[in-house]
Structure formats: C-alpha cells, structure tokens
Coordinates of C-alpha atoms in Angstrom, one line a residue:
X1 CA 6.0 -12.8 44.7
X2 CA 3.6 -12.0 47.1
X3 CA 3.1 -8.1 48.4
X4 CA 4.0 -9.3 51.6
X5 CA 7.0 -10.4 51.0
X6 CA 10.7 -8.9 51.5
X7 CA 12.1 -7.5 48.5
X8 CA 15.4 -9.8 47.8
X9 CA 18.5 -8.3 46.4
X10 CA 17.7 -9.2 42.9
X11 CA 13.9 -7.4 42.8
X12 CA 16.1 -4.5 43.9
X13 CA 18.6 -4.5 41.3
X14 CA 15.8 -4.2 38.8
X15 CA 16.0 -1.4 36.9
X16 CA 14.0 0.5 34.7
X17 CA 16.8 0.7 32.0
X18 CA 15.7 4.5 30.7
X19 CA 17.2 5.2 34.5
X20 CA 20.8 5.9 33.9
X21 CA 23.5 8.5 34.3
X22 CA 23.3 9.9 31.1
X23 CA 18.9 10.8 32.2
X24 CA 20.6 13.9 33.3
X25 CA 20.2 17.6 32.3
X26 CA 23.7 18.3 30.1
X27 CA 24.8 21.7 32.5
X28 CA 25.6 18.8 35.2
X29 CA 28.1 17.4 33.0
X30 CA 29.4 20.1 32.1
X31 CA 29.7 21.2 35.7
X32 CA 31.1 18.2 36.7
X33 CA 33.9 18.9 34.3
X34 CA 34.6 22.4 35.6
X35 CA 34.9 21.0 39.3
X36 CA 37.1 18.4 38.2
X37 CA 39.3 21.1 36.1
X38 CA 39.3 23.1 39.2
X39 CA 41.0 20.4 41.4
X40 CA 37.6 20.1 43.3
X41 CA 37.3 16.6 43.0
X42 CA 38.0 16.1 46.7
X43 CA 35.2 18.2 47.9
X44 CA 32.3 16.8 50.2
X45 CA 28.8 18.7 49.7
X46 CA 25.8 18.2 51.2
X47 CA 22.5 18.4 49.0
X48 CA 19.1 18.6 50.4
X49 CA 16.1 17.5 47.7
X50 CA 12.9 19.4 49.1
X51 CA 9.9 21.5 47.5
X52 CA 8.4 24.6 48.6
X53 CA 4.3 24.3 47.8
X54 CA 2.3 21.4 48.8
X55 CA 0.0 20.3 45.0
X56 CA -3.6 20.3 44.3
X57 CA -4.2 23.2 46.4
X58 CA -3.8 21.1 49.5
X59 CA -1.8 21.0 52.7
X60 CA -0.1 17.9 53.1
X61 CA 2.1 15.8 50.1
X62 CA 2.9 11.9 50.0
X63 CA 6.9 11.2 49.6
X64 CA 7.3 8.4 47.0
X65 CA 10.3 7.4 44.7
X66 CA 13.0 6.4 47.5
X67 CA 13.4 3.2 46.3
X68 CA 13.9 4.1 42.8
X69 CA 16.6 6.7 43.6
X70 CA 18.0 3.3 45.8
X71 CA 18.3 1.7 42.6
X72 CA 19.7 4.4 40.4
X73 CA 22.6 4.8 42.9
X74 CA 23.4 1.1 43.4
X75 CA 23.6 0.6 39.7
X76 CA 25.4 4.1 38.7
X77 CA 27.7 3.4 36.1
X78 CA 28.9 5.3 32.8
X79 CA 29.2 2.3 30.7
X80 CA 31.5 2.1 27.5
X81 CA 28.7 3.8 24.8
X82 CA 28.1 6.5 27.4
X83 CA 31.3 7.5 27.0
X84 CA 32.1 7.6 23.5
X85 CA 28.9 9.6 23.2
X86 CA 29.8 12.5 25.9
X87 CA 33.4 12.5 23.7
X88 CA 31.3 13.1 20.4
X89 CA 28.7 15.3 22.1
X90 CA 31.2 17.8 24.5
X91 CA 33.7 20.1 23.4
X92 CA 36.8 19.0 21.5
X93 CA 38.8 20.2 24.0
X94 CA 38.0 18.3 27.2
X95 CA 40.9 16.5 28.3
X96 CA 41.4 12.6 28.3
X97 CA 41.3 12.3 32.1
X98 CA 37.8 13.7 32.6
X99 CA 36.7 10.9 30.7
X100 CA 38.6 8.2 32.4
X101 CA 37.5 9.5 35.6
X102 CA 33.4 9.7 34.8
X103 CA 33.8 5.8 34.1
X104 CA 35.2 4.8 37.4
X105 CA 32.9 6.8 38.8
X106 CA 30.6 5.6 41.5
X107 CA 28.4 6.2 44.0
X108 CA 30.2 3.8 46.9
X109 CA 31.7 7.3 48.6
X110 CA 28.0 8.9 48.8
X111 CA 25.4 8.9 51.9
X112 CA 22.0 9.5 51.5
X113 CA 19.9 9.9 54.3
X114 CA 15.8 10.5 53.6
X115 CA 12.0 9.9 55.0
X116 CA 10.3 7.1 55.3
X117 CA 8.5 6.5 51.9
X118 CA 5.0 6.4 52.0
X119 CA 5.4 9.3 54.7
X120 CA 3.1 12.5 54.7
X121 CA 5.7 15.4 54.6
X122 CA 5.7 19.3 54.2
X123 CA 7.3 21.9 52.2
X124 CA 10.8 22.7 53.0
X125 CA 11.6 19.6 54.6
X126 CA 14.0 17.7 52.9
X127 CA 12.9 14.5 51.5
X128 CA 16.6 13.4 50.6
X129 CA 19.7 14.7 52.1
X130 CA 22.5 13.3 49.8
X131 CA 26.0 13.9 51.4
X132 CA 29.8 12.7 49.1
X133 CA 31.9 14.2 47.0
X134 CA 30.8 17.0 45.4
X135 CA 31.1 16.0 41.5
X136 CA 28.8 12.7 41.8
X137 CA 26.3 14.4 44.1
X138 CA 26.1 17.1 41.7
X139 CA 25.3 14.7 39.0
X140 CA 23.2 12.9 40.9
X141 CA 20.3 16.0 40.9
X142 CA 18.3 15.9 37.6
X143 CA 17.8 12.4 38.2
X144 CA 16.5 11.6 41.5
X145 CA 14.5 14.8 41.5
X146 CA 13.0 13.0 37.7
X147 CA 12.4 10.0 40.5
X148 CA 11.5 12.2 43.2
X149 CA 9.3 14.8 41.8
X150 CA 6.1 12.7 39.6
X151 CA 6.2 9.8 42.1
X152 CA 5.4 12.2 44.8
X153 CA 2.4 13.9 42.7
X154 CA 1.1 10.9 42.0
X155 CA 0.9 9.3 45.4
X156 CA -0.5 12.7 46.4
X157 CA -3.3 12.5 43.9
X158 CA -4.3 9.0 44.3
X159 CA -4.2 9.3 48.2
X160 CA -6.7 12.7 47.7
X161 CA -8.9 10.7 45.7
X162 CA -8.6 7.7 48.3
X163 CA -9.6 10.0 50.8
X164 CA -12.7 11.6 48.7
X165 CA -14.0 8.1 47.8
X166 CA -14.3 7.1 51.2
X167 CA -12.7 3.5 52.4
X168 CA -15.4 1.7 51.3
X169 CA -15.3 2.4 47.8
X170 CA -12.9 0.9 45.4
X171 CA -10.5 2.8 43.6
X172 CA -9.2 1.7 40.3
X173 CA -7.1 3.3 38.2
X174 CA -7.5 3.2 34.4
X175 CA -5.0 5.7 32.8
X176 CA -2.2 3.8 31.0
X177 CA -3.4 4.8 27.7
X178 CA -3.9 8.8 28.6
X179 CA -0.5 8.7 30.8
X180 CA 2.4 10.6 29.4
X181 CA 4.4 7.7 27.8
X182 CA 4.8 4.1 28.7
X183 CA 6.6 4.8 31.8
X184 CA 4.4 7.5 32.8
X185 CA 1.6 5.2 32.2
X186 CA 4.0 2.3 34.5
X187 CA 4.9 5.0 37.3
X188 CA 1.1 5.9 37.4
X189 CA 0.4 2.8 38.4
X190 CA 2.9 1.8 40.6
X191 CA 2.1 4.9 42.9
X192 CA -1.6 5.4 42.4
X193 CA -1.3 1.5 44.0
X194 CA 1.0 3.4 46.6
X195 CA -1.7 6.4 47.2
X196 CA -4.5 4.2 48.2
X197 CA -5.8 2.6 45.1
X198 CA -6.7 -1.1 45.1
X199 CA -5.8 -2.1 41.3
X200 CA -4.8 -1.3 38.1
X201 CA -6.0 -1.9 34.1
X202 CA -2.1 -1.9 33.6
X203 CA -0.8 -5.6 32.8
X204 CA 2.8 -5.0 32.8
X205 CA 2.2 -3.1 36.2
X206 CA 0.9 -6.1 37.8
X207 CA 3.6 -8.2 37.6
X208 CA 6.3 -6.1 38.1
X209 CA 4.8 -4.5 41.1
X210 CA 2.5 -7.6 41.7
X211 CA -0.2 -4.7 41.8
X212 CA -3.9 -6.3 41.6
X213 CA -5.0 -6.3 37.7
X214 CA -8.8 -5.7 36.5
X215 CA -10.6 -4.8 33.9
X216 CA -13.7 -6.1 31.6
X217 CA -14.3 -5.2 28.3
X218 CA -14.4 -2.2 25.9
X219 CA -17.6 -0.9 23.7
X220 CA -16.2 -2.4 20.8
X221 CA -17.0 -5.5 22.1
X222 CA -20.4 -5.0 22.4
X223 CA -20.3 -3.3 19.5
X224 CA -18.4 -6.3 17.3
X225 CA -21.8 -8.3 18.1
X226 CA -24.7 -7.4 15.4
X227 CA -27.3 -10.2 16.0
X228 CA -27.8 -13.3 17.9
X229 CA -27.1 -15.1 14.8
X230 CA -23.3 -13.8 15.7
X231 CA -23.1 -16.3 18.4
X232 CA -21.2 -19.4 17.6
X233 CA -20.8 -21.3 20.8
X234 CA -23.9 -21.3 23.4
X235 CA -22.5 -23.8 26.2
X236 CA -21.3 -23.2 29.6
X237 CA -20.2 -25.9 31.9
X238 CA -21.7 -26.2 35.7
X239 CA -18.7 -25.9 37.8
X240 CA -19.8 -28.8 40.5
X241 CA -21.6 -31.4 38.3
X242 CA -19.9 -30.6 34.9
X243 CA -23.3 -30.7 33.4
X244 CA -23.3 -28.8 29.9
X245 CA -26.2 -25.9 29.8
X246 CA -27.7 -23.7 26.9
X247 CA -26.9 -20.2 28.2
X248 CA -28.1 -18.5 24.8
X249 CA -31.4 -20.8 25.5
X250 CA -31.6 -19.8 29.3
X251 CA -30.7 -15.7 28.4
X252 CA -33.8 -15.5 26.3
X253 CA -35.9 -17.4 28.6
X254 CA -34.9 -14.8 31.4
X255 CA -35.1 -11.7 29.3
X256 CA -38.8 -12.4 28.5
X257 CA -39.3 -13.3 32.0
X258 CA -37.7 -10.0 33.5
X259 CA -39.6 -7.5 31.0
X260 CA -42.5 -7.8 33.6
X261 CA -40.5 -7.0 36.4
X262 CA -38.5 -4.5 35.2
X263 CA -40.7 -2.9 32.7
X264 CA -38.6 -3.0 29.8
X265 CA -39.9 -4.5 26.3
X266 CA -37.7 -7.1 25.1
X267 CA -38.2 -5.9 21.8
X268 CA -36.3 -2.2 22.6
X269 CA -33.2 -4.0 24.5
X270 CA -30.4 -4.8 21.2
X271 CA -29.5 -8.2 21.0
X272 CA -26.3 -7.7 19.7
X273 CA -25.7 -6.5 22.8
X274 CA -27.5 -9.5 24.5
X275 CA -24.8 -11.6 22.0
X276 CA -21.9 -9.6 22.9
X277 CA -22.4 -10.4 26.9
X278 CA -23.5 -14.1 26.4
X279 CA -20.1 -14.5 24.3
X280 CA -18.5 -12.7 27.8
X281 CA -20.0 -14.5 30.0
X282 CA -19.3 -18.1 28.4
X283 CA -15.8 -16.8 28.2
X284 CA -15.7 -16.0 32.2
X285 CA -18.4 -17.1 33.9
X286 CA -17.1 -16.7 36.9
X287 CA -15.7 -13.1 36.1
X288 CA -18.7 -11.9 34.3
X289 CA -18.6 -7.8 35.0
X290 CA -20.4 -6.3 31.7
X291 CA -20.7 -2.9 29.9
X292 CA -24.0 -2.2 30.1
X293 CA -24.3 2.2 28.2
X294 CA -23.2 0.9 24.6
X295 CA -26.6 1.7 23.6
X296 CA -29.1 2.5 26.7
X297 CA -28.5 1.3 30.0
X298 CA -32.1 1.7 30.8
X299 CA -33.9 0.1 27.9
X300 CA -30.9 -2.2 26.8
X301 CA -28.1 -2.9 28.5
X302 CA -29.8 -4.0 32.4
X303 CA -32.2 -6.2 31.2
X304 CA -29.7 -7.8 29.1
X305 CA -27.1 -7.9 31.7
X306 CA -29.7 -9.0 34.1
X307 CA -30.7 -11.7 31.4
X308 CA -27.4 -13.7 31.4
X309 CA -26.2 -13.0 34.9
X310 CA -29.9 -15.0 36.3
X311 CA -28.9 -17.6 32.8
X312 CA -25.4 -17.5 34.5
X313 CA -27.4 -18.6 38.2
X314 CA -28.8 -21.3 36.5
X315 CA -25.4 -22.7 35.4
X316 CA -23.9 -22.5 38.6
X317 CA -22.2 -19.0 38.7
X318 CA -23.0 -15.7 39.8
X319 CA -21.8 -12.9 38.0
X320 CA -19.8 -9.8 39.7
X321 CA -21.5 -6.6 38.4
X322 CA -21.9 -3.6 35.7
X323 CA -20.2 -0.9 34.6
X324 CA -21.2 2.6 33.2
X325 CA -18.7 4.6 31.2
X326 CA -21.4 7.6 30.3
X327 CA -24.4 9.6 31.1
X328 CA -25.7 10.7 34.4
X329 CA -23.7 8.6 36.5
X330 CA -25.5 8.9 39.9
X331 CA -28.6 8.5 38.1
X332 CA -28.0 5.4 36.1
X333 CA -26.0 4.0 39.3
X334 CA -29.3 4.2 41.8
X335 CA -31.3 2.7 38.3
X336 CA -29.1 -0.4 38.4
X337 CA -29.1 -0.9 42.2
X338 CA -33.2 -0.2 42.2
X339 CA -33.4 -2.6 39.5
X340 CA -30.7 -5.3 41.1
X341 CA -33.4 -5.4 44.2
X342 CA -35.8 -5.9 42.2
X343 CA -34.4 -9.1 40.7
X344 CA -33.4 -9.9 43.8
X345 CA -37.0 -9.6 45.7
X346 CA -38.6 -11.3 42.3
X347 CA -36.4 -14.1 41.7
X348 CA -35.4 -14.7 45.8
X349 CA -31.8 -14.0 45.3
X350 CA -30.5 -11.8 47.6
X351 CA -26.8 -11.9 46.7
X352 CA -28.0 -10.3 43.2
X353 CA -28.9 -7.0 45.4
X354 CA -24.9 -6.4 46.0
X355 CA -23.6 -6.9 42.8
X356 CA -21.1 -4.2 41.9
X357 CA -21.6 -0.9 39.9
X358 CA -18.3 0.8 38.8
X359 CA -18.7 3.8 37.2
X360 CA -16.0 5.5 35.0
X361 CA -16.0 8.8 32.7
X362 CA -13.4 11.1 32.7
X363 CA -14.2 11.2 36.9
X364 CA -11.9 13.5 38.9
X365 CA -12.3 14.3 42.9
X366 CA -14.8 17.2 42.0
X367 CA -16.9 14.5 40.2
X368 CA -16.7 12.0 43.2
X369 CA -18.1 14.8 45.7
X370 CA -20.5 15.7 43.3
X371 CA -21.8 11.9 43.1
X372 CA -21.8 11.8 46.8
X373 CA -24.3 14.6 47.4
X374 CA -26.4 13.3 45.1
X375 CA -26.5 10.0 47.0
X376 CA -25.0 7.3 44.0
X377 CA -25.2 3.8 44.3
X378 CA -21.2 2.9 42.8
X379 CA -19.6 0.7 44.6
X380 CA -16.0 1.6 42.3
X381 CA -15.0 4.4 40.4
X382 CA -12.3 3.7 37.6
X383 CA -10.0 6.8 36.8
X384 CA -7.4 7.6 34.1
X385 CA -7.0 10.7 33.1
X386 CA -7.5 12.6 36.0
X387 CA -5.2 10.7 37.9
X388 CA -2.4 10.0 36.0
X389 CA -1.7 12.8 34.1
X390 CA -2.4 14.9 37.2
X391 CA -4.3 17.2 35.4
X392 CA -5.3 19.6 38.0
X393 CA -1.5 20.2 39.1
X394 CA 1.0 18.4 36.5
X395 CA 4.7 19.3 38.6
X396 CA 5.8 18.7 42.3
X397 CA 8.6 21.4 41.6
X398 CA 10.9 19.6 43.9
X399 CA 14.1 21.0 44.2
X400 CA 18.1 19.9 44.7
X401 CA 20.1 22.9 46.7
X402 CA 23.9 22.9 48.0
X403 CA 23.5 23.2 51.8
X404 CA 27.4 22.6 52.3
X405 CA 30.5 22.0 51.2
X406 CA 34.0 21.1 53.2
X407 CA 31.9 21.4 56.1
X408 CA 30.9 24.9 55.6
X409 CA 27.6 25.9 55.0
X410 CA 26.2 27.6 52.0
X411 CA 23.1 29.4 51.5
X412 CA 21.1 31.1 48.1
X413 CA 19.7 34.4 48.8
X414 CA 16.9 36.1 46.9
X415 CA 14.3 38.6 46.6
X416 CA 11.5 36.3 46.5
X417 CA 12.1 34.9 50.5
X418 CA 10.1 31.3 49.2
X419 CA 13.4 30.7 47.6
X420 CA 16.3 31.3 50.1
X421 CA 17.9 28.0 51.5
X422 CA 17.9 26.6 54.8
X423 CA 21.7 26.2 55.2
X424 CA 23.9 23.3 56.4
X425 CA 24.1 20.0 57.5
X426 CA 20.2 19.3 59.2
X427 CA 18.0 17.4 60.8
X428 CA 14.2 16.8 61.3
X429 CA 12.0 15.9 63.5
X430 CA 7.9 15.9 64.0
X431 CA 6.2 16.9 67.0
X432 CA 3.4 15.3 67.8
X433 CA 0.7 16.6 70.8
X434 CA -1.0 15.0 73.1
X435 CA -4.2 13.8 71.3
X436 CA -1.9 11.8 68.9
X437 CA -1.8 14.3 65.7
X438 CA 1.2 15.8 64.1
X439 CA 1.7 19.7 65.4
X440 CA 5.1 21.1 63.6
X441 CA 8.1 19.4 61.3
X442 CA 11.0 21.2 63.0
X443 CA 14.5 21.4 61.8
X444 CA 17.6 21.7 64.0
X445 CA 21.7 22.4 63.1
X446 CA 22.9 18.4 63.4
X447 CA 24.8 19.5 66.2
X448 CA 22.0 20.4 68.2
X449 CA 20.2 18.2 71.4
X450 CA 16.7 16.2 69.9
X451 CA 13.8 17.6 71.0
X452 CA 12.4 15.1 74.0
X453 CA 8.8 14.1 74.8
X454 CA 7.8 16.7 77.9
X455 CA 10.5 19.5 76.9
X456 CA 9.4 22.3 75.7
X457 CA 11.0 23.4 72.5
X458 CA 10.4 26.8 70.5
X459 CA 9.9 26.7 67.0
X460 CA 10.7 29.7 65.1
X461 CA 9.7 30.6 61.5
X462 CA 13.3 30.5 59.2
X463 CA 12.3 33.9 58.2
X464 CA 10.0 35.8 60.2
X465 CA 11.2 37.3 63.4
X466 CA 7.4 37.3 65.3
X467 CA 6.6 33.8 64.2
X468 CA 7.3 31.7 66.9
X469 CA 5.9 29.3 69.5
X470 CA 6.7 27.0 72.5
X471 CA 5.6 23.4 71.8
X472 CA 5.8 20.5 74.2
X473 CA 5.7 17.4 72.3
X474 CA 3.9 14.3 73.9
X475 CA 6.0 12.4 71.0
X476 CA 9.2 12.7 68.7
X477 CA 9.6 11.1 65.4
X478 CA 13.3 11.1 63.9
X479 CA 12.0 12.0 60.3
X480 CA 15.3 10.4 58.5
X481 CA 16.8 7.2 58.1
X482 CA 20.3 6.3 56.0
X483 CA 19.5 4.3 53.1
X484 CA 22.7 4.2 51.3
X485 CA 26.0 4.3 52.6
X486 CA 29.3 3.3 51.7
X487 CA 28.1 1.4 48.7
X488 CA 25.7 0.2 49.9
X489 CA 21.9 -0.3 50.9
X490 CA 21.4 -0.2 54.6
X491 CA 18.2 0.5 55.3
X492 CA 16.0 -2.0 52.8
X493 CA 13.1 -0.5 51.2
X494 CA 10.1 -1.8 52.1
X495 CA 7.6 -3.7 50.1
X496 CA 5.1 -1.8 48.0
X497 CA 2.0 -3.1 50.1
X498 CA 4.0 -1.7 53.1
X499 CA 4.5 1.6 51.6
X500 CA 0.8 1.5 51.1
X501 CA 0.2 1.0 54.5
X502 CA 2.7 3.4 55.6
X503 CA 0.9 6.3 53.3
X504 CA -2.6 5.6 55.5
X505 CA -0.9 4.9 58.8
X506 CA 0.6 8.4 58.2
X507 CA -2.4 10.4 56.7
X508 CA -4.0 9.6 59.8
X509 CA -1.7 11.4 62.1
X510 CA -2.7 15.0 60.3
X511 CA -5.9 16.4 61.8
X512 CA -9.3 16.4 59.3
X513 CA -9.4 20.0 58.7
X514 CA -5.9 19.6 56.7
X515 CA -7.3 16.9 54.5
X516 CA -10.1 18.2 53.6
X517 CA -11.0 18.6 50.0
X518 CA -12.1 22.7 50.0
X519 CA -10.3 25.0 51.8
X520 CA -7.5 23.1 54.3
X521 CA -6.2 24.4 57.1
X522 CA -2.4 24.6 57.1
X523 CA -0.6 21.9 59.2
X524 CA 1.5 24.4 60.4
X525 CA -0.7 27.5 61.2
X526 CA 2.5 30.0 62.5
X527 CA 5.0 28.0 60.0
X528 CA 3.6 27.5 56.6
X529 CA 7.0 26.4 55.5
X530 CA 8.7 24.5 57.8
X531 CA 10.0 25.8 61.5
X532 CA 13.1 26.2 63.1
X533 CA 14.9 25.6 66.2
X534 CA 15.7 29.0 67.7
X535 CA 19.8 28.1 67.3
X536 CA 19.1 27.5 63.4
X537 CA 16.9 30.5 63.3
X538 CA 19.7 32.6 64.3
X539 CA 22.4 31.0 61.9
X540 CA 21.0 31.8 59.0
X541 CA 20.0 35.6 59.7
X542 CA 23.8 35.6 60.3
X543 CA 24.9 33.8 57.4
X544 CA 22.3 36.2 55.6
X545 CA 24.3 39.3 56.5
X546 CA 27.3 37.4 55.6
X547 CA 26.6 36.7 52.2
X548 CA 23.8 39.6 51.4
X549 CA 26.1 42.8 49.6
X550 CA 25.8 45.8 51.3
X551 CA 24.5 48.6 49.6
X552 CA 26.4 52.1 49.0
X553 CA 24.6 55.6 48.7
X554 CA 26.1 58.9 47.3

C-alpha cells in the first residue's frame, strides 16, 4: 500500500491483538459491576480524555493514537476465555447476569468526538470526548488513555527533534532494541514516523505502517572480517554492460593511490576492515553506506571506505555515504566531508563531495544543538534511545474525568486547583489572529453561540477571576470532529503520511518563541491552561459552591 493511499476497512480492522478489553486496570471492572448492581446500567456519561502539563519542558504537545482508540472501539468484544477468566479471577459472589451482560457488551451505543490527529493541542483541552452509557465508557478509560498517553509523547519527541535538526537533515530513528518491549519498540516507530522522522531500522514497522526502512550494518561486521585472505568472492557486475570486474583488485589499487591525497599510510588502515566493506559493497553495490569508527575513522576506516566506493565508480555504481557511531562527532563529520572534497577535486568527481554522513551515538536534542554550534558536516542523525524511550520525560499523564452524567454536570474539586475539572458537556475552538498564528484554545458550554471571525470574544481563565482578555479572531477552527458513532466509524482516519503532514501543517500555526528549544514562551500567556468563555467561567465557580462543603466554626 502506498502512504498515499486511503486506509480500506480491512487496514482498519487490524488490530494489534494485546489491545483488548481485558488491557484494562481491574477497579474498572469492578466498577462496572457496582454500576450494574446499582441499576445504573441506563446512565449516559460524558468523559473527557485531556492532560494538564505539556512534556519536555515545552509548550505545545502533538495528539497521536486516535486511530488506535478507532480500532479498539470497533473491535470491543469480551470473547468466550475473557469471561471464564473474570469468573475465576472476581469474587465468588458476582452474580450470573453481570457476566452475561459484559459479553454482549459493545461499543455501538457510544460517541466519541476528538481532534484531528496529528494536531498541536494544549493542556486541558480535551483530546477525546467519549459520550454512552456510563458502564462501557467507564471501561473504556485505562485503555485509550494506554493509546492515548505514549503515542502522544512520542510524536511530541520526535516532532522536537524534527524541529532541532532543521528540515534539511534526515531524521532516523533507531530504537527498537532500547524501546520498552516489542510494542514499545513498534509504537516508537509508528509515531516517531508521525513526529517528523523520515524512517525507521524497525522491519516489522515498515510494512505494517509502510514506514521507509534503512539501515547498514553493525561493528560486528567489520569486526567478523580478520584479513583479506577472508574474502571469498571479489566480483561485481557493471550494471549497464554486465561486464564482470575485480573490486578486491580495484580497492587496493585505489587505496595506494589515495594515501597521497589523503595522507594516510596504507599500512596503518586494517584490512579486515577493507575486507569487511568490499564483502558490503559486492553485496549492495548500489546501497553501499559503510561503518567507517570500528577501528579509526581517520587512519582506517575513510581511506578504506573511500577505497571501494572510487573501486565501486569504476564498476558502474556510486556508493551513498558513511556513518559514525562514536568519538567527536562534529569533528570526525567535517574530517569525512574535508576528505570527500578532496577525492572529489583529485579524482574529478564531484558527486563524491555530497555523499552522506549519518552520525549516531546515544544523540538526544541537547547533542543536536551542540553539533550545530560547532558547525558539523552530518547530513543524518540516527536516534534510539533518546527517542523512544523518551528519556528526558517518560509519561504524558493524560487523564480520563466524568464531566456528566444524565445530563448533569459533574465536577472534582481539590486543593491543588491544576486538578479540578472543567465540567459538562464542551466544546473547543482555536482563535487564530490576524498574522495567521494560533492566539488561545477556548472552551464554551455546547449550548453556547461559536465564536465568529470579527467578534470579539472574552476569554477568561477557568480559575482566576483577573485573568481575562478580549480577542477578536481573524479565524475559527472547530477543534472536534465525531469519529465514532452509532457503531460505527464516521469520520475515517487518515493515512499515516497525512498525519505527518497534518503534525507540520499545524506546528507552523504556533509562533517561534513557543517552539523553541530553551525557555518557550507559553502559547497562552494569560491562560496557561486553557480559557474559558465568560458563560463557562461562571458555571463552574457556581457548581464550585455547589459541591465545595462549607465549613463550621465554634
């Protein structure tokens, strides 16, 4: 399938099969049975799935994981084994019924309503809003906020590295073997891809997301190589005339010929090395990118590289580049590149000037500002752990709160303000000014009037009185769409090379100064939550004194 394609109906009903009802935290079930013993299997609630800090000490966060939580709902089922384990594994005493009605149970009575994926969005807006009968939205939480919460970091850390690397610097993400489990190491992938990267080491990743794969070889390789005498096959074929040519001749030739022009003594480079890339290179001539720090990149591994790549010319095919997995990476970058123009003035190739460097090593986005100040020649990075494990910031901490139920709000009070809800049934919108950037996310009661383009609108802080301001929008965006409703998909996810797009198309609606690596300024300066309409301000203070107990002195 190609990325541009729609997803069909089967793609969609693909699965990961670890994504089930029974991924669920156990107090759900057990809720679920003390609604249903309560005769509350009729109530409607309204959920909102948010999170209250944007990660990586930043100010903005990528939404991912919408169409995963698409999935999980069109394929909720408690099949036959589930059951028989939740009778084995919950109390003796839960009555027959309960279990009869968790396996007709379905999701064809729920709405959910969310962002675009791929969006920019802000603490405290919801991401999801999942409306239905209480029980099944209830045991819907632990799950989409386990689809929710990591694909969201990790779209947020690749798109920061994107955005550090510059656009003209290839991203490539290397981290299935330091993820956190196979499908840590899968989800990496799929939304590093998402966040801005251009490919993946991960196989399986590439054809189930038809991600680009690369990758080259590992030290071992090299180091599996002892002599020249190691090398049983020396030929490679000329891809126009077919002709047969000596490449093991033809890399010795060269390497005696470049010592004078790059001032390294054939005698210091190894030539197991020299074996190990003449094997690579017959095996993909036309794909020959080489290790070149398995021993010394100055002293060994260029010349060498050099060596077969000019042996490769000869044959008919160029080679692609080097990379560099240690040592002073900006250094040993502008080496390569000084000694790539050297070749290339020498030998009257100037194609041999631009072949790629990638660098890796443990590289996070500190690394890739250090490497730009010192002026490095890499044309890719490739990053692993860093990225995938998310080191610097491992949880979202998105959350799942009961805004409603039966048509009556319902708010959670607490000391700690960060953690009080934003009550009832909602929606958002994003104000945009006249220069084109996003000002505010604002949230209204659903019965309110849209904000319009030219109207001013005043936009409160949910919880401080003196926070407010007058905004008059020269655009409105809607931020959510239904996805799912009455059993159903109705809004089709879109392609992951269009959620790609979409992540870029919207990082560029936020000003620089909230992008920026060191010290951001907040995209909303007065609301660094979320604001409010001045109607939905004034609800919840009243629904606070509501709900809040009143204190008694004596």
């Amino acid at each position: 399938m190609s990325s541009g394609k729609l997803v069909t109906q089967r793609e969609m009903s693909r699965q990961n099969g670890i994504v089930q009802p029974l991924l669920t935290d156990l107090y759900q079930i057990t809720m679920a049975y003390a609604y249903w013993k309560s005769g509350k299997v009729n109530d409607v609630a309204v959920f909102d799935l948010f999170f209250r800090t944007n990660p990586f000490q930043g100010e903005f966060t990528i939404f991912a994981g919408l169409e995963e939580c698409l999935k999980f709902l069109e394929n909720f089922h408690y099949s036959d084994s589930d059951i028989e384990y939740l009778k084995q594994t919950l109390p003796s005493d839960i009555e027959q019924e309960f279990f009869d009605y968790l396996k007709d149970l379905t999701c064809n009575d729920v709405k959910l309503s969310a962002i675009e994926e791929g969006s920019v969005v802000f603490p405290r807006v919801p991401l999801l809003r999942i409306e239905g009968p209480l029980i099944i939205t209830q045991l819907l939480e632990t799950t989409l906020l386990t689809l929710v919460n990591f694909a969201s970091l990790m779209a947020t850390n690749a798109a920061r590295y994107r955005m550090v690397a510059g656009k003209n610097i290839s991203l490539l993400e290397f981290g299935l073997r330091r993820a956190q489990g196979p499908d840590g190491g899968l989800s990496a992938s799929k939304y590093s891809y998402i966040g801005g990267f251009d490919g993946t080491s991960n196989v399986l990743a590439g054809k189930m997301f038809n991600i680009p794969v690369k990758g080259t070889h590992a030290h071992s390789f090299v180091t599996s190589f002892s002599t020249l005498d190691d090398l049983q096959h020396v030929t490679v074929t000329h891809p126009e005339t077919k002709a047969q040519y000596n490449l093991f001749q033809l890399s010795l030739d060269w390497r005696k010929k470049l010592s004078t022009i790059i001032g390294v003594s054939p005698e210091e480079a190894s030539d197991g090395e020299l074996a190990a890339l003449i094997s690579y290179a017959q095996a993909f001539p036309s794909g020959f990118l080489a290790l070149v720090d398995t021993y010394d990149v100055k002293r060994s591994g260029l010349l060498n590289f050099c060596s077969v790549a000019l042996a490769l010319n000869d044959c008919g095919h160029r080679a692609l580049g080097v990379r560099i997995d240690s040592g002073d990476l900006a250094y040993l970058s502008i080496l390569a590149r000084d000694t790539f123009r050297q070749v290339a003035e020498s030998c009257q190739l100037p194609w041999f000037n631009d072949l790629t460097i990638v660098a890796s090593n443990d590289i996070n986005e500190e690394t890739i500002l250090s490497l730009h100040e010192q002026g490095h020649a890499i044309d890719c990075f490739g990053i692993g752990t860093h990225l995938v494990t998310c080191q610097r910031q491992p949880a979202l901490g998105c959350v799942y709160k009961l805004v409603e139920i039966n048509g009556q709000p319902r708010i959670k009070l607490s000391q700690d303000v960060a953690k009080v809800t934003i009550p009832g049934h909602k929606e958002g919108y994003r104000l945009f000014g006249a220069d084109g950037h996003a000002l505010v996310d604002l949230l209204q009661r659903s019965n309110e009037r849209p904000p319009a383009v030219g109207r001013k609108v005043l936009c409160r802080h949910p919880f401080q009185e003196a926070k407010r301001a007058y905004v008059i929008p020269s655009k409105v965006e809607h931020l959510y769409k239904v996805y799912w409703s009455e059993g159903r998909i109705c809004t089709a996810p879109k392609p992951l090379s269009e959620v790609r797009e979409r992540v870029q198309a919207s990082l560029r609606t936020l000003r620089q100064d909230i992008k920026r690596n060191l010290n951001p300024t907040p995209y909303k300066i007065m609301f660094p939550q979320v604001a409010v309409s001045d109607d939905l301000y004034n609800f919840i203070h009243d629904l606070w004194l509501q709900n809040a107990p009143i204190g008694e002195l004596s």
